Coordinates of C-alpha atoms (C1' of nucleotides) in Angstrom, one line a residue:
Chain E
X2 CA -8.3 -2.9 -10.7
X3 CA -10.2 0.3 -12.0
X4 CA -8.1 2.9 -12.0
X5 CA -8.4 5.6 -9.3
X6 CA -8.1 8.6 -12.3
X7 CA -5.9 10.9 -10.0
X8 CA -2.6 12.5 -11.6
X9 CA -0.9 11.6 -8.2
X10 CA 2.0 9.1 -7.5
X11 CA 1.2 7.4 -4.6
X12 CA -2.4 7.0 -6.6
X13 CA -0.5 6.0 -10.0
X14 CA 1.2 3.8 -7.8
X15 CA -1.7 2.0 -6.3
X16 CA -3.0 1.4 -9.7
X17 CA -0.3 -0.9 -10.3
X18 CA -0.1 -2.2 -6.8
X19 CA -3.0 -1.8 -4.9
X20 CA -4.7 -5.2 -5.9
X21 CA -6.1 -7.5 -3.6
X22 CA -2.8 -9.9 -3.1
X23 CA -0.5 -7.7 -5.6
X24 CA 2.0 -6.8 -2.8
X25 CA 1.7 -10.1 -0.8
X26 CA 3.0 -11.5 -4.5
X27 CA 6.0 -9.2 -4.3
X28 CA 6.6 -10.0 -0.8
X29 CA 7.1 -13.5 -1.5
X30 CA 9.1 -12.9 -4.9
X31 CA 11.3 -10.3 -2.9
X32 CA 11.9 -12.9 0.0
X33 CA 12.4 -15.8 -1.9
X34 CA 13.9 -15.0 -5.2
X35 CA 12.4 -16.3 -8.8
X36 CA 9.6 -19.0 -7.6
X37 CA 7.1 -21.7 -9.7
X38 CA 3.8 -20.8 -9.9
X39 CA 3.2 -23.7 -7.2
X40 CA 5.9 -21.9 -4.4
X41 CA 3.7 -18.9 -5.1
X42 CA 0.7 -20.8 -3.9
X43 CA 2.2 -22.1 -0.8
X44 CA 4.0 -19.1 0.3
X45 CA 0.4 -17.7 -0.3
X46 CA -2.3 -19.5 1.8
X47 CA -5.5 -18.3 1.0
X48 CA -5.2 -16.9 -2.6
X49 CA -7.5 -18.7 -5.2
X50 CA -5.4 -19.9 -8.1
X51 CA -7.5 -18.0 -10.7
X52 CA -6.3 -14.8 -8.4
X53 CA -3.2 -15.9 -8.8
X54 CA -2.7 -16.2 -12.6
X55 CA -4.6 -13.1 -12.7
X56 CA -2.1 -11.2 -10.4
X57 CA 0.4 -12.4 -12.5
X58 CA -0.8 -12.0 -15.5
X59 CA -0.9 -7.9 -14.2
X60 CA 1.8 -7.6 -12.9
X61 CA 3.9 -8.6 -16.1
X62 CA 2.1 -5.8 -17.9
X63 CA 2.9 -3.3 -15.1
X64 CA 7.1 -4.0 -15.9
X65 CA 6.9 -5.5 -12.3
X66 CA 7.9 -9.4 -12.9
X67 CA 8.7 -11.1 -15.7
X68 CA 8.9 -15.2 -16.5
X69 CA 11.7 -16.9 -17.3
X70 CA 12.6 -20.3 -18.2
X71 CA 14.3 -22.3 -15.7
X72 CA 17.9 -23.5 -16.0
X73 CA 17.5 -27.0 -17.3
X74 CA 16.9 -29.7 -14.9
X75 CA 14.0 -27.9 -14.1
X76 CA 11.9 -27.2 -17.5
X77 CA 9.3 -25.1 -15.9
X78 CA 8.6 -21.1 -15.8
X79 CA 10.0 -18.8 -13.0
X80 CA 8.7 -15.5 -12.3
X81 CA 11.0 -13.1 -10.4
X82 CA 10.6 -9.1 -10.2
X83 CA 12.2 -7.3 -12.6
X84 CA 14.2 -4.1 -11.4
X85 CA 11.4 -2.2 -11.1
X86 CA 9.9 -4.8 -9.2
X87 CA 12.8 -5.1 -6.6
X88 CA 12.3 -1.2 -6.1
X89 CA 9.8 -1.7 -4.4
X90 CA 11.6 -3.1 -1.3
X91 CA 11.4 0.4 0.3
X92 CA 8.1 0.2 0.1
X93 CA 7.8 -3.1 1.8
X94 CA 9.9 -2.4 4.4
X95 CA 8.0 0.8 5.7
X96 CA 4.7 -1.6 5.4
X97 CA 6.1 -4.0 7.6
X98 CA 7.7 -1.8 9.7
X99 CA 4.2 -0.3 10.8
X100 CA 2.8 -3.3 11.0
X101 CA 5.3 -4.5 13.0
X102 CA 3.0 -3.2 15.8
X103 CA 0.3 -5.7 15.2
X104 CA 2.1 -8.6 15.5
X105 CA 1.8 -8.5 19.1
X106 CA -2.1 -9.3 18.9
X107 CA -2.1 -13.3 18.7
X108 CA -2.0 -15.1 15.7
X109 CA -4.8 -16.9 16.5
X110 CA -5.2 -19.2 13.6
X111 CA -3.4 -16.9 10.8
X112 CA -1.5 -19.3 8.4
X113 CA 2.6 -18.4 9.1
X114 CA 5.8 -19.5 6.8
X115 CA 9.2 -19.1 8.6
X116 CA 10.2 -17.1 5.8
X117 CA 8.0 -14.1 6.6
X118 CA 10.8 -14.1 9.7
X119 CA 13.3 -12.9 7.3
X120 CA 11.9 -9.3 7.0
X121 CA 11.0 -8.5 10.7
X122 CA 14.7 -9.9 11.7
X123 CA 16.8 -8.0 9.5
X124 CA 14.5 -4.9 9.7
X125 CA 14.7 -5.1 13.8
X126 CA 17.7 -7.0 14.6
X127 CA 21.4 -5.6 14.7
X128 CA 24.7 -7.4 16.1
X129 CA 25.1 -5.1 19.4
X130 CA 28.8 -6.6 19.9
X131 CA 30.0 -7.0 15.9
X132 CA 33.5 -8.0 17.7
X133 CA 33.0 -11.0 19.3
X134 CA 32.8 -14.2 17.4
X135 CA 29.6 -14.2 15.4
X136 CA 26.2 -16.4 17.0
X137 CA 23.8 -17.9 14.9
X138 CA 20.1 -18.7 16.4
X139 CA 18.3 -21.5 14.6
X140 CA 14.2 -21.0 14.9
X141 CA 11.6 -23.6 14.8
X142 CA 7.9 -21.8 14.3
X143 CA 5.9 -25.1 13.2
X144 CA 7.0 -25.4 8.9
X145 CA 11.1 -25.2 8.2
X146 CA 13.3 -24.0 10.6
X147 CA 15.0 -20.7 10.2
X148 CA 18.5 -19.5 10.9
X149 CA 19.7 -15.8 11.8
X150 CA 23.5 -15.3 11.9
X151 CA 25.8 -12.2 13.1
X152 CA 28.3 -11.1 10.6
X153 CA 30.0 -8.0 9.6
X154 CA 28.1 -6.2 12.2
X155 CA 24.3 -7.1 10.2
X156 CA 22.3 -9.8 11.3
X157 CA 20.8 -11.9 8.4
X158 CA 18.1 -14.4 8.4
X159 CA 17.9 -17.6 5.7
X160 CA 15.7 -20.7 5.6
X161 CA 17.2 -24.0 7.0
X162 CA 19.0 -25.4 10.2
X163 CA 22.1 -24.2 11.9
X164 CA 25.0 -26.3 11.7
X165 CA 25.7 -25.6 14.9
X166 CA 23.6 -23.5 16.8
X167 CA 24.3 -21.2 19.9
X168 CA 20.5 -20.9 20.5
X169 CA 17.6 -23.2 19.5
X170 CA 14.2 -21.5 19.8
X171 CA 11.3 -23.5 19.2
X172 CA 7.5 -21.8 20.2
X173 CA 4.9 -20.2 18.1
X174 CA 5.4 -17.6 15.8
X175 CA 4.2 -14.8 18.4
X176 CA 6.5 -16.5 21.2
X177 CA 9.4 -16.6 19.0
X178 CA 8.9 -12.9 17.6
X179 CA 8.2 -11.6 20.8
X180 CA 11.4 -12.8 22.1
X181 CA 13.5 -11.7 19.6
X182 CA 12.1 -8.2 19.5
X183 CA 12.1 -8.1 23.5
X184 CA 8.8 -7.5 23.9
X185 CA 9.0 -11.2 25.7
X186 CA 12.1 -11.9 28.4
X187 CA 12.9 -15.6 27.9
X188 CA 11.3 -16.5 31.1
X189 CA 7.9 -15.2 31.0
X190 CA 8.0 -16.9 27.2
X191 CA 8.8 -20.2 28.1
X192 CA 6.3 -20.5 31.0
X193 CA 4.3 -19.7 28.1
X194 CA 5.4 -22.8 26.0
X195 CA 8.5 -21.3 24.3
X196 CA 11.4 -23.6 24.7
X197 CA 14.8 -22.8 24.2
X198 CA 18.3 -24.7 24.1
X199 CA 21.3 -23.4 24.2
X200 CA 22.9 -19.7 25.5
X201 CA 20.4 -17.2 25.9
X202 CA 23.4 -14.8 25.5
X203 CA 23.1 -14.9 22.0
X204 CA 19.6 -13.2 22.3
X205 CA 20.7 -9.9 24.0
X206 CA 23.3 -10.0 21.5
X207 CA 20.9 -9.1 18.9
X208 CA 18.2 -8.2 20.2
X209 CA 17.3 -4.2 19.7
X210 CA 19.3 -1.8 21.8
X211 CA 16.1 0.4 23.6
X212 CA 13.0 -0.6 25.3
Chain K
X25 CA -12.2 -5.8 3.9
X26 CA -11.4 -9.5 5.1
X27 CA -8.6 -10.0 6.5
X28 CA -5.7 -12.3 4.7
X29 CA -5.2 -14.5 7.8
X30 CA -1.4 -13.8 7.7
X31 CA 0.8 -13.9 10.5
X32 CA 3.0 -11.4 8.9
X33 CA 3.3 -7.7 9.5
X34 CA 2.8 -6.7 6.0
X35 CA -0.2 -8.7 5.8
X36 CA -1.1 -7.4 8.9
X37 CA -0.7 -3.8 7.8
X38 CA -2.3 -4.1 4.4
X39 CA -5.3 -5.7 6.8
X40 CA -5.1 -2.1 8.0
X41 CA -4.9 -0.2 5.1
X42 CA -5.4 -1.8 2.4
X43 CA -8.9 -1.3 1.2
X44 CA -9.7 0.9 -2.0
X45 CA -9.5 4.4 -1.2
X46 CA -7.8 3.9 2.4
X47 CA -4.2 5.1 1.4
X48 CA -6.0 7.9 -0.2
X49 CA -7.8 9.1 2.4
X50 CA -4.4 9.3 4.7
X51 CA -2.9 10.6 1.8
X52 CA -4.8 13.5 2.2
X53 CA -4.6 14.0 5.9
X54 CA -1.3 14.1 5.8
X55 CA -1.4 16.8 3.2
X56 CA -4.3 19.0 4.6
X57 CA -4.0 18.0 8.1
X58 CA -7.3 17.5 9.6
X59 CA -10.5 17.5 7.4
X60 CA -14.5 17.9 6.9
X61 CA -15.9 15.0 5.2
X62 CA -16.8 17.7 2.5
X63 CA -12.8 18.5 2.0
X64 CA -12.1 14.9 1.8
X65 CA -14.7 14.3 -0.8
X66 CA -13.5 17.1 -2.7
X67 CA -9.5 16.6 -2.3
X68 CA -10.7 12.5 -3.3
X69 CA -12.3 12.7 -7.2
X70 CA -14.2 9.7 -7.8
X71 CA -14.9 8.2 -4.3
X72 CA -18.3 7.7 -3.6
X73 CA -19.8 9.3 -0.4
X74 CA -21.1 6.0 1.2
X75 CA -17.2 4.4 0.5
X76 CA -15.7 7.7 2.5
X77 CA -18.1 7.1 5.5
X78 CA -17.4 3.5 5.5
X79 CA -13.7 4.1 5.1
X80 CA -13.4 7.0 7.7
X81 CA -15.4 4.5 10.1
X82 CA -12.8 1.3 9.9
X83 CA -10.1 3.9 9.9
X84 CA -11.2 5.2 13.1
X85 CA -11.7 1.7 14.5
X86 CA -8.0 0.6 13.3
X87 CA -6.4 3.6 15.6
X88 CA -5.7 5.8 12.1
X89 CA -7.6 8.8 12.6
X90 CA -9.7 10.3 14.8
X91 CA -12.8 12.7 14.6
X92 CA -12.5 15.7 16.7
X93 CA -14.9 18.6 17.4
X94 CA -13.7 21.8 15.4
X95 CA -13.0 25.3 17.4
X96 CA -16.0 27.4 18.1
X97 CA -16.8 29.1 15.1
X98 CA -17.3 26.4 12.9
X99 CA -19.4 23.5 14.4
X100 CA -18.5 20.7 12.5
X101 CA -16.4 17.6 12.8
X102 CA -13.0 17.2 11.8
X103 CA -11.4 13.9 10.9
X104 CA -7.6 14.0 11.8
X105 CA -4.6 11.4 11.8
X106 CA -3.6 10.0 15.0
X107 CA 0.1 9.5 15.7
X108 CA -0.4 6.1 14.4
X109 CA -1.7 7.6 11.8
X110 CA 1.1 9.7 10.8
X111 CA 3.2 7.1 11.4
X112 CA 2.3 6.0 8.0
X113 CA 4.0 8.9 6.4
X114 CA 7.3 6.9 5.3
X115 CA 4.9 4.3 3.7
X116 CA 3.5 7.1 1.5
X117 CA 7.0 8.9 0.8
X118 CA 8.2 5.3 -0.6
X119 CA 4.8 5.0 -2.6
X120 CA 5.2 8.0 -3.7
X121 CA 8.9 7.8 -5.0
X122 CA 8.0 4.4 -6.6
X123 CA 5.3 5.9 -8.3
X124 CA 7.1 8.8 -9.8
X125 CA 8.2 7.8 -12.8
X126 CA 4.5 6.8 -13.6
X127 CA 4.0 10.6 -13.9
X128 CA 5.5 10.9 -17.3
X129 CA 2.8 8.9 -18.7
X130 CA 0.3 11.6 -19.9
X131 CA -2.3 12.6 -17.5
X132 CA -5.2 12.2 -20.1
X133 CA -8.4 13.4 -18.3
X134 CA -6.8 12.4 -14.9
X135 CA -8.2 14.2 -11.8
X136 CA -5.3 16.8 -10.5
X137 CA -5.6 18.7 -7.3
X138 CA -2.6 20.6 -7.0
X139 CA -2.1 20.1 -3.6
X140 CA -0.9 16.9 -4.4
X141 CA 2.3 18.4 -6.1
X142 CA 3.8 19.0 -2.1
X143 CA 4.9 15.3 -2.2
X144 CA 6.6 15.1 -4.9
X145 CA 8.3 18.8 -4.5
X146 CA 9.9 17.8 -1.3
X147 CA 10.5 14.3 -1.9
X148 CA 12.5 15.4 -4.9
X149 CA 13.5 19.2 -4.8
X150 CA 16.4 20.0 -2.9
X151 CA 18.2 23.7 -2.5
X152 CA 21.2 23.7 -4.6
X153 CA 23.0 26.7 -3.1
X154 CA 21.2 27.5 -0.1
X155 CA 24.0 30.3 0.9
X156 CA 22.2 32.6 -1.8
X157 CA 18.8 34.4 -1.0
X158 CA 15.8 32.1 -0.9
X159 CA 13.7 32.4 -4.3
X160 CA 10.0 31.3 -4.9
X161 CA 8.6 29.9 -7.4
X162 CA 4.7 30.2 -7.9
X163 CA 3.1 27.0 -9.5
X164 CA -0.7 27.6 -11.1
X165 CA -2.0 24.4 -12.6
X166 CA -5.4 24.2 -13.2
X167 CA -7.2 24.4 -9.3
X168 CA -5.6 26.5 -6.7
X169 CA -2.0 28.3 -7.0
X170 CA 0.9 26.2 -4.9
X171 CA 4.5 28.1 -3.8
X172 CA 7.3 26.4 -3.4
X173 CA 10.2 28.1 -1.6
X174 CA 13.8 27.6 -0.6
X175 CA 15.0 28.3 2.8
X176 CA 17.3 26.7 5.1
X177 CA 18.5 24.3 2.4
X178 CA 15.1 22.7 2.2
X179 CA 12.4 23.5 -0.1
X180 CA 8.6 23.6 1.1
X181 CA 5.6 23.8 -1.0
X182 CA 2.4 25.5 0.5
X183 CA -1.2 26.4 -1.0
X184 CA -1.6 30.0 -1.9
X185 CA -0.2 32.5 -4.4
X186 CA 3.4 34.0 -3.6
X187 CA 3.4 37.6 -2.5
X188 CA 7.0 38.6 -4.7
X189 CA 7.4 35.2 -6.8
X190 CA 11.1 34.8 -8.6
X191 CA 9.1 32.8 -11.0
X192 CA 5.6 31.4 -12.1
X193 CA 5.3 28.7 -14.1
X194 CA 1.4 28.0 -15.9
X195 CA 0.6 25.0 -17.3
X196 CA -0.6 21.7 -17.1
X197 CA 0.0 19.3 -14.4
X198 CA 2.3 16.9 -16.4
X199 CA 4.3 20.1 -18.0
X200 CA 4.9 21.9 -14.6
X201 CA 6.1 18.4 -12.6
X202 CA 8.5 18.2 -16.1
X203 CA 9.8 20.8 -15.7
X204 CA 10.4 21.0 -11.9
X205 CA 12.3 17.2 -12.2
X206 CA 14.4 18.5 -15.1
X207 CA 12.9 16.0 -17.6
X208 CA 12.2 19.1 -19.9
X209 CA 13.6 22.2 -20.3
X210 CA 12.1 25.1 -20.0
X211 CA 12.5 25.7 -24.0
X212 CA 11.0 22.0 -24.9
X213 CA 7.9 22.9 -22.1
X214 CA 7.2 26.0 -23.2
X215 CA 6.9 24.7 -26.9
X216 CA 4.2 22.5 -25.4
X217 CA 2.0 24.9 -24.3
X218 CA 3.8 26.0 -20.6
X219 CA 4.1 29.3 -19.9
X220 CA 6.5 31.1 -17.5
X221 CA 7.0 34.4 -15.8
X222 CA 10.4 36.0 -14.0
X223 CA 13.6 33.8 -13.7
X224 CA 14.7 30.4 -15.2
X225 CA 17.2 30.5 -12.8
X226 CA 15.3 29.9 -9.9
X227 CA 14.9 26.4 -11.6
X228 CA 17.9 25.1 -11.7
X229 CA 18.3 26.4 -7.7
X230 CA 16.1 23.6 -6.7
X231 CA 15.9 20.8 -9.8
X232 CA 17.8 17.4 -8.4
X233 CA 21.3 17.5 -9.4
X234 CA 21.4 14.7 -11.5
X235 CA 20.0 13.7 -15.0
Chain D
dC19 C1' -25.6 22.7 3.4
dA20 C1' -22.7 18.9 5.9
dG21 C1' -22.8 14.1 6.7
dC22 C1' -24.2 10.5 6.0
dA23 C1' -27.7 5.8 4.7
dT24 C1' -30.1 3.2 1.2
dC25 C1' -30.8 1.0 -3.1
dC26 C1' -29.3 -1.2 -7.4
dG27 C1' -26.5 -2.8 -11.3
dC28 C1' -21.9 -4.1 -12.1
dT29 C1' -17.2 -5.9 -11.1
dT30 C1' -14.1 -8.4 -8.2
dT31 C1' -13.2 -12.0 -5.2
dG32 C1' -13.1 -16.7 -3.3
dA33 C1' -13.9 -21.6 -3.4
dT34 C1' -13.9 -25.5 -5.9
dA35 C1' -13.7 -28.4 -9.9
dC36 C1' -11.6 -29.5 -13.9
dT37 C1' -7.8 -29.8 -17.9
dG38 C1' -3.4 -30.1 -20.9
Chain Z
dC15 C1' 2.7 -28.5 -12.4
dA16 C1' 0.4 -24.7 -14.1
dG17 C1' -3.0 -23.0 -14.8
dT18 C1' -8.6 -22.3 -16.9
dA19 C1' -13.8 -22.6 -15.9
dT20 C1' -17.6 -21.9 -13.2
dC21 C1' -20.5 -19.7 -10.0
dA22 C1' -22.0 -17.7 -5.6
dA23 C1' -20.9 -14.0 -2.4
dA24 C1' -18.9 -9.7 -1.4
dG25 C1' -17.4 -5.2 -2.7
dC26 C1' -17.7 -1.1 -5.5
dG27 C1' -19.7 3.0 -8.0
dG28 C1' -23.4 6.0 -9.0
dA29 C1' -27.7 8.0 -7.9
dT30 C1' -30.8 9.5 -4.8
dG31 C1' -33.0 10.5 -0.4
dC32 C1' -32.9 11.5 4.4
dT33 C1' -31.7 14.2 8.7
dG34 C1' -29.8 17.8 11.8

DNA sequence: CAGCATCCGCTTTGATACTG
DNA sequence: CAGTATCAAAGCGGATGCTG
């Protein structure tokens, strides 16, 4: 990108980030750790590949990721943010806490990973009774199923089933997020196609406290 | 700009706000408060006129900002954040503090508006003994004089001379921000072409403990 | 003069095809 | 798997012109 030529840190900053797909690239890296050039592509729908290597390629020279070489069973290159990279999770939370907003428009037929769950839930969610035994709620959006757990008071979200789940919540994306954030009350959702299986107690127990 | 067909909310908000310039633009409002189009191109070095209009237009269409009939005397229109537009000040404060550290590259023949020195004064300047009387310090850079003053253990920065400044520091851009962050002394800065006026002290009143 | 719209050359992006 | 090559379409930057 051309440079905007402003002595200003939030312009400095958009030099080095401001790219078509740069931040998207440092989502994914931030919410998935050190991926293959190929995870990149699928966690990105829609980027060309030539974008992507450019991307890359950029954001190396900006100090932002680096490549390394995977441990051996694997003999191919991972890239995964650097520490100046990883500082920019403030910045990604505040972006998705505005945007937050806009997820209530349907998705219409925007591309979703369950992954992208991971920031909303731990950004929204909190454990409203940290002394009762801890819940997990598994979530099936359409690719792999997610799982958010209580613990230590913080709610946290990782990729894969529950073992054993007190909640199963299986809808689209926009059902499943609306629930969670409460902007949905179970019933209304599942006359619109959520289903659910299992205690909806675990819901109120982590959903937000107001509204 | 098309949209990246994401079901995610920082997709969603970079949708928003992603375009060139866009951040820019709100980066300004939030500095001024509410704008002429002729501000804007002038606080904006290097946009072209047909990018603001187009800008300004999808940013009133996203909820952003808003165009609102100035007072009487003057006749014009003013273009002024919404709520939701101000919402977006936490995304510019972590912007901004990512960027920082970019600042010690030299400026080179970088644009400088020294408005753009409130972010950084009162993202990173604190009062260090706010029980003694408040001290000013008058910063001339290049465009118009900025005053940054201590008082209630927070320190402001404002356009404008000060009327009894403790000190005034001249210089360039790069060399005054230096010095404010305590990445040069006052010696090393003034060795490089900074001058100063009235009390070093007032320096270390409001340069971040640390480093 | 403030607030744009139009035109034009250049750069960036997107989609697909191809290669080591 | 991890990219490069190609090319059309869209976006950007700069200049200029129009309108109240």
């Amino acid at each position: 990108m051309r440079s905007y030529g402003q002595y200003c840190s939030v312009a400095r900053a958009l030099d080095a980030i401001g790219d078509r797909w740069s931040l998207l690239i440092v989502r994914e890296l931030l919410l998935r750790g050190p991926c293959r050039y190929t995870d990149l592509l699928g966690g990105l729908p829609g980027i060309a590949t030539n974008l992507l290597a450019d991307r890359l390629r950029e954001l190396e020279k900006a100090g932002i990721l680096g490549r390394e070489q995977a441990p051996p069973p694997v003999a191919t290159a991972l890239f995964a943010l650097t520490p100046r990279g990883e500082q920019l999770a403030p910045v990604m939370r505040e972006l998705g806490r505005w945007g937050a907003p806009l997820m209530a428009e349907p998705g219409g037929d925007a591309a979703f990973r369950s992954r992208w769950l991971k920031l909303p839930v731990e950004l929204f969610l909190s454990d409203q009774t940290p002394d009762r035994p801890p819940v997990q709620i598994e979530l099936r959006t359409g690719d792999e199923p997610m799982t958010i757990r209580t613990g230590d008071g913080e709610v946290r979200a990782h990729p894969g089933a529950a073992e054993d789940p007190d909640l199963v919540l299986s809808g689209t994306p926009q059902l499943v997020i609306g629930v969670l954030s409460g902007r949905l009350g179970l019933g209304d959702a599942s006359a619109d196609g959520l289903q659910y299986d299992g205690d909806p107690g675990a819901l109120t127990r982590v959903r937000p406290p107001a509204a």
